[in-house]
Coordinates of N, CA and C in Angstrom, one line a residue:
F1 N 115.2 104.8 81.8 CA 116.1 105.0 82.9 C 117.3 104.3 82.8
S2 N 117.0 102.9 82.5 CA 118.3 102.1 82.5 C 119.2 102.4 81.4
Y3 N 118.6 102.8 80.2 CA 119.4 103.4 79.1 C 120.4 104.3 79.8
I4 N 120.0 105.3 80.4 CA 120.6 106.4 80.7 C 121.9 105.8 81.8
M5 N 121.6 105.1 82.5 CA 122.7 104.5 83.5 C 123.7 103.6 82.7
Q6 N 123.4 103.0 81.4 CA 124.0 102.3 80.5 C 124.9 103.2 79.9
I7 N 124.5 104.5 79.5 CA 125.3 105.5 79.1 C 126.4 105.9 79.9
L8 N 125.8 106.4 80.9 CA 126.7 107.0 82.1 C 128.0 106.0 82.6
I9 N 127.6 104.5 82.8 CA 128.6 103.7 82.9 C 129.7 103.4 82.0
T10 N 128.9 103.4 80.7 CA 129.9 103.2 79.4 C 130.8 104.4 79.4
Q11 N 130.3 105.4 79.7 CA 131.0 106.8 79.8 C 132.0 106.6 80.7
K12 N 131.8 106.2 81.8 CA 132.7 106.2 83.0 C 133.8 105.1 82.8
V13 N 133.3 103.9 82.2 CA 134.3 102.9 82.1 C 135.3 103.0 80.9
F14 N 134.6 103.5 79.8 CA 135.6 103.4 78.7 C 135.9 104.9 78.4
N15 N 135.4 105.9 79.0 CA 135.9 107.2 78.7 C 135.4 107.7 77.3
C16 N 134.1 107.3 77.0 CA 133.7 107.5 75.4 C 133.4 108.9 75.2
K17 N 132.8 109.0 73.9 CA 132.4 110.3 73.6 C 131.1 110.3 73.8
L18 N 130.6 109.7 74.6 CA 129.0 109.6 75.1 C 128.7 110.5 75.9
V19 N 129.6 111.4 76.4 CA 129.1 112.5 77.6 C 128.2 113.4 76.9
T20 N 128.4 113.8 76.0 CA 127.2 114.7 75.3 C 125.8 114.3 75.2
E21 N 125.9 113.0 74.5 CA 124.6 112.2 74.6 C 123.9 112.1 75.8
A22 N 124.7 111.5 76.8 CA 124.1 111.4 78.3 C 123.8 112.8 79.1
S23 N 124.6 113.9 78.6 CA 124.2 114.9 79.3 C 123.0 115.7 78.7
E24 N 122.9 115.3 77.4 CA 121.4 116.1 76.6 C 120.3 115.0 77.4
I25 N 120.6 114.1 77.5 CA 119.3 112.9 78.1 C 119.0 113.4 79.5
M26 N 120.1 113.6 80.1 CA 119.8 113.9 81.8 C 119.5 115.4 81.8
S27 N 119.6 116.2 80.7 CA 119.4 117.7 81.2 C 117.8 117.7 80.4
G28 N 117.3 116.7 79.8 CA 116.0 116.6 79.4 C 114.8 116.2 80.3
K29 N 114.0 115.2 79.8 CA 112.8 114.9 80.8 C 113.1 113.7 82.0
F30 N 114.4 113.3 81.8 CA 114.7 112.6 82.9 C 115.2 113.4 84.4
S31 N 115.8 114.5 84.0 CA 116.2 115.1 85.1 C 115.3 115.6 86.2
S32 N 114.1 116.0 85.7 CA 113.2 116.2 86.6 C 112.6 115.0 87.5
V33 N 112.9 113.8 86.8 CA 112.6 112.6 87.9 C 113.5 112.2 88.7
I34 N 114.6 112.5 88.4 CA 116.0 112.2 89.2 C 115.8 113.1 90.4
D35 N 115.5 114.4 90.1 CA 115.4 115.4 91.3 C 114.2 114.9 92.4
L36 N 113.1 114.3 91.7 CA 112.2 114.0 92.7 C 112.6 112.6 93.8
I37 N 113.5 112.0 93.3 CA 114.0 110.9 93.9 C 115.0 111.2 95.3
K38 N 114.0 110.9 96.5 CA 114.9 111.3 97.7 C 114.7 110.0 98.5
T39 N 115.8 109.9 99.5 CA 115.6 108.8 100.4 C 116.3 109.5 101.8
T40 N 115.8 108.8 102.7 CA 116.7 109.0 104.0 C 118.1 109.1 104.3
P41 N 118.5 110.2 104.8 CA 120.2 110.2 104.9 C 120.6 109.1 106.0
R42 N 121.7 108.7 105.6 CA 122.4 107.7 106.7 C 122.3 108.1 107.8
D43 N 121.9 107.4 108.6 CA 121.9 107.6 110.3 C 123.1 106.7 111.1
P44 N 124.0 107.5 111.6 CA 125.1 106.8 112.5 C 124.6 105.8 113.4
K45 N 123.3 106.1 114.0 CA 122.9 105.1 115.0 C 122.3 103.8 114.4
F46 N 122.1 103.6 113.1 CA 121.8 102.3 112.3 C 123.1 102.2 111.5
P47 N 124.3 101.6 111.8 CA 125.4 101.4 111.0 C 125.2 100.4 110.0
S48 N 124.4 99.2 110.5 CA 124.6 97.9 109.9 C 123.6 97.9 108.5
T49 N 123.6 96.8 108.0 CA 122.9 96.6 106.5 C 121.4 96.5 106.9
N50 N 121.1 96.0 107.9 CA 119.9 95.9 108.4 C 119.1 96.9 108.9
Q51 N 118.3 97.6 108.2 CA 117.4 99.0 108.4 C 116.3 98.9 109.1
A52 N 115.9 98.0 109.5 CA 114.5 97.7 110.2 C 114.4 98.8 111.4
G53 N 115.4 98.9 112.3 CA 115.4 100.0 113.4 C 115.4 101.4 112.7
H54 N 116.1 101.6 111.9 CA 116.2 102.8 111.0 C 114.6 103.1 110.6
C55 N 114.1 102.1 110.0 CA 112.8 102.4 109.7 C 112.0 102.6 110.4
W56 N 111.9 102.0 111.5 CA 111.0 101.9 112.9 C 110.9 103.6 113.3
N57 N 112.2 103.9 113.5 CA 112.6 105.1 114.2 C 112.1 106.5 113.1
R58 N 112.1 106.4 111.9 CA 111.6 107.4 111.1 C 110.1 107.4 110.9
Y59 N 109.6 106.2 110.9 CA 108.2 106.2 111.0 C 107.7 106.7 112.4
N60 N 108.2 106.5 113.3 CA 107.9 107.0 114.7 C 108.2 108.8 114.8
E61 N 109.2 108.9 113.9 CA 109.4 110.4 114.1 C 108.5 111.3 113.4
W62 N 107.8 110.5 112.1 CA 106.8 111.2 111.6 C 105.5 111.1 112.3
V63 N 105.2 110.1 113.0 CA 104.0 110.1 114.0 C 104.4 111.4 114.8
L64 N 105.4 111.3 115.6 CA 105.8 112.4 116.5 C 105.6 113.7 116.2
C65 N 106.0 114.0 114.6 CA 105.7 115.4 114.0 C 104.2 115.6 114.0
L66 N 103.5 114.7 113.5 CA 102.0 114.7 113.4 C 101.5 115.0 114.7
K67 N 101.9 114.7 115.8 CA 101.1 114.7 117.1 C 101.7 116.2 117.7
T68 N 102.8 116.7 117.3 CA 103.4 117.7 117.8 C 102.7 119.1 117.0
T69 N 102.2 118.8 115.7 CA 101.6 119.8 114.9 C 100.2 119.6 114.8
H70 N 99.6 118.6 115.5 CA 98.1 118.6 115.9 C 97.8 118.0 114.3
G71 N 98.2 117.0 113.8 CA 97.9 116.4 112.6 C 98.4 117.1 111.2
D72 N 98.7 118.0 111.3 CA 99.1 118.9 109.9 C 100.3 118.3 109.2
E73 N 99.5 117.3 108.1 CA 100.3 116.4 107.3 C 101.2 117.0 106.3
D74 N 100.8 118.2 105.9 CA 101.8 119.1 104.9 C 103.0 119.4 105.7
A75 N 103.1 119.8 107.2 CA 104.2 120.2 108.0 C 105.1 119.0 108.1
C76 N 104.4 117.9 108.1 CA 105.2 116.7 108.1 C 105.6 115.8 107.2
A77 N 105.2 116.2 106.0 CA 105.4 115.7 104.5 C 106.7 115.2 104.4
Q78 N 107.9 115.9 104.6 CA 109.2 115.4 104.6 C 109.6 114.3 105.5
M79 N 109.0 114.3 106.7 CA 109.3 113.3 107.6 C 108.9 112.2 107.2
R80 N 107.4 112.0 106.4 CA 106.7 110.7 105.9 C 107.6 110.4 104.9
Q81 N 108.1 111.3 103.9 CA 109.1 110.8 102.9 C 110.1 110.0 103.5
L82 N 110.9 110.5 104.5 CA 111.9 109.8 104.9 C 111.6 108.4 105.3
A83 N 110.3 108.3 106.0 CA 110.0 106.6 106.6 C 109.5 106.0 105.3
V84 N 108.9 106.5 104.4 CA 108.3 105.9 103.3 C 109.8 105.3 102.1
S85 N 110.5 106.2 102.3 CA 111.8 105.8 101.6 C 112.8 104.6 102.0
I86 N 112.7 104.3 103.3 CA 113.4 103.2 103.9 C 112.6 102.2 104.3
C87 N 111.4 102.3 104.4 CA 110.6 101.3 105.1 C 109.8 100.5 104.0
P88 N 109.7 99.2 104.3 CA 108.9 98.6 103.0 C 107.4 98.8 102.9
V89 N 106.8 98.9 101.9 CA 105.6 99.4 101.7 C 104.6 98.4 102.7
D90 N 104.6 97.4 102.7 CA 103.9 96.5 103.3 C 103.9 96.7 104.9
W91 N 105.1 97.3 105.6 CA 105.1 97.7 106.8 C 104.2 99.2 106.9
V92 N 104.6 99.9 106.3 CA 104.1 101.3 106.4 C 102.6 101.2 106.4
E93 N 101.9 100.4 105.4 CA 100.6 100.5 105.2 C 99.9 99.4 106.4
K94 N 100.6 98.6 107.0 CA 100.1 97.8 108.3 C 100.2 98.8 109.4
W95 N 101.4 99.6 109.5 CA 101.5 100.8 110.7 C 100.4 101.6 110.4
D96 N 100.1 102.1 109.5 CA 98.9 103.1 109.0 C 97.7 102.4 109.4
D97 N 97.5 101.4 109.2 CA 96.2 100.6 109.5 C 95.9 100.5 111.1
E98 N 97.4 100.0 111.8 CA 97.0 100.0 113.2 C 96.9 101.4 113.8
R99 N 97.3 102.5 113.0 CA 97.0 103.7 114.0 C 95.6 104.3 113.7
E100 N 94.9 103.6 112.5 CA 93.6 103.9 112.5 C 92.8 103.2 113.4
I101 N 93.1 101.8 113.8 CA 92.2 101.4 114.6 C 92.6 101.4 116.1
G102 N 93.8 102.0 116.1 CA 94.3 102.3 117.8 C 95.2 101.3 118.4
N103 N 95.8 100.6 117.5 CA 96.8 99.4 118.3 C 97.8 99.5 117.7
F104 N 98.4 100.5 117.2 CA 99.9 100.8 116.8 C 100.8 100.7 118.1
A105 N 101.8 100.0 118.0 CA 102.8 99.9 119.0 C 103.7 100.9 119.3
G106 N 103.8 101.9 118.4 CA 104.7 102.9 118.5 C 104.1 104.1 119.0
I107 N 104.6 105.4 118.6 CA 104.0 106.7 119.2 C 102.7 106.7 119.0
K108 N 101.9 107.2 120.0 CA 100.6 107.5 120.2 C 100.1 108.9 119.8
M109 N 99.2 109.2 118.8 CA 98.9 110.7 118.4 C 98.1 111.3 119.7
N110 N 97.4 110.5 120.7 CA 97.0 111.4 121.9 C 96.9 110.3 122.9
D111 N 96.7 111.1 124.0 CA 96.8 110.0 125.5 C 95.8 109.2 125.5
T112 N 94.6 109.3 124.7 CA 93.4 108.6 125.1 C 93.5 107.1 124.2
E113 N 94.5 107.1 123.1 CA 95.0 105.9 122.6 C 95.4 104.7 123.6
K114 N 95.1 103.5 123.3 CA 95.5 102.1 124.0 C 97.1 102.2 124.0
T115 N 97.6 101.8 125.2 CA 98.9 101.7 125.2 C 99.3 100.0 125.7
H116 N 100.6 99.7 125.1 CA 100.6 98.2 125.4 C 101.8 98.1 126.5

């Protein structure tokens, strides 16, 4: 992947004849990988470089989606992707574990879970 980026950067900076080579590579096996890379869109509520609040919000939006769809993970897959794409893996794993044991500080799946 870094080889492709080097080609594209070289082509852009030096306007070389590498356009054909780069486009051939991009149209090949790497184009499907690049199409799968997704991240959460910019949210104007979180303008700073620290995205912790944006992460927390996205994770809770996913939990809310699960709650409103009665746990339908397929229906909420895109919301999960948005959360996972901006949150550190350790945070997501911690919050998933907390939800399983019932002490997650965010949105609760049902009214019988503990509240803080």
